[in-house]
């Protein structure tokens, strides 16, 4: 491969960039060394000397660079993680096999955006939107996106926003300080484990699989559910005004071995609701997706997308005295009749094969309402009032976390916890539009401490 060195202080764009003492001065000059519009036959590694890289000399639009597994594109902090800092964002389109390693983006505004990308890795990075970002990290219509050991924060909407993203993961990261959900995967996102993360200080909630999407932003064949094959496992989620976890229009979603602390003050701690779907203006694309068998129409957004095969098992929820959820434990939507024009079968259920079992919930008084409402009716064999009360420890066991104020969310005495239930496998039965099945990754619970 080819190394391209960049030094924001001692470099010069007239240099050849082949070594530290021949470093270029600007990231833009380094990016231009990578051929565009063609599949690379040799890899490029841009090595960034410690320092701050101004927005004025950054890349205006990162596009049309096509690495491969054998010839990747890597931008790396040469002197160790967090030593190279961008003041400009990365706004990327049509890029493949790209890695950003050890390079921070610290600014007032969106930090990283990638559209129509594949095989993207963000590792050992801090991505801060300050107080001006809408989404700190947004990825849409992309595949194989991996975020590892990242610190992502600062947004008036979401810190991490995946729309139409299939394959990848978000692991061992801190996701925090956003006004909406800290993180979600929606719009036909699929096959994504979220594991080992610390997620905190957000408004609407912690992590949700599914939410609401403009129909035209979805990609074939994932045109029915909001989220498929999502695993939200072994995360610590704390200090969210809304629900710590949620599913909204999900198919094959596992939420297991998570610890939730001080969540849901505004209403409830966990939710299983319908996903929203509408057309945001590109009517011809929405109509084409509908005609192919997708769920949606050319009308405005409505809550119509059902849930199916959802497991909420072996989680711990602790809201200390004075921090209980305001109204109830859960929100489970009842059945609805979606418009015939949407193509969604009627009735649409948010609790189809929903399992809530093996959880320890310490939240509110003994008579705090369960909150299943019109969902989880007595006729539902997998989720009903009696089953939930029998198969979960609700205000009967106080798990007494070790030191949550200082980042240790482990139970002081794990022996008080009930025996975990088996985590169900994914069930890839028929979906209206056939999709590739994917195996559930076997993720074992760890020590329930915050992400390092």
mmCIF file of C-alpha atoms in Angstrom, residues 2-7 11 15-24 47:
data_model
loop_
_atom_site.group_PDB
_atom_site.id
_atom_site.type_symbol
_atom_site.label_atom_id
_atom_site.label_comp_id
_atom_site.label_asym_id
_atom_site.label_seq_id
_atom_site.Cartn_x
_atom_site.Cartn_y
_atom_site.Cartn_z
ATOM 1 C CA UNK A 2 0.852 3.680 -0.269
ATOM 2 C CA UNK A 3 1.381 5.840 2.818
ATOM 3 C CA UNK A 4 0.493 9.527 2.590
ATOM 4 C CA UNK A 5 1.702 11.625 5.524
ATOM 5 C CA UNK A 6 0.029 14.887 6.556
ATOM 6 C CA UNK A 7 1.346 17.401 9.109
ATOM 7 C CA UNK A 11 3.926 19.902 6.199
ATOM 8 C CA UNK A 15 5.992 17.559 -0.749
ATOM 9 C CA UNK A 16 5.454 14.020 -1.989
ATOM 10 C CA UNK A 17 3.877 12.854 1.311
ATOM 11 C CA UNK A 18 5.891 9.645 1.405
ATOM 12 C CA UNK A 19 7.320 10.121 4.923
ATOM 13 C CA UNK A 20 6.904 12.210 8.058
ATOM 14 C CA UNK A 21 9.564 14.681 6.940
ATOM 15 C CA UNK A 22 7.963 14.879 3.489
ATOM 16 C CA UNK A 23 4.431 15.331 4.840
ATOM 17 C CA UNK A 24 1.726 17.265 3.058
ATOM 18 C CA UNK A 47 -1.102 9.119 8.400
#
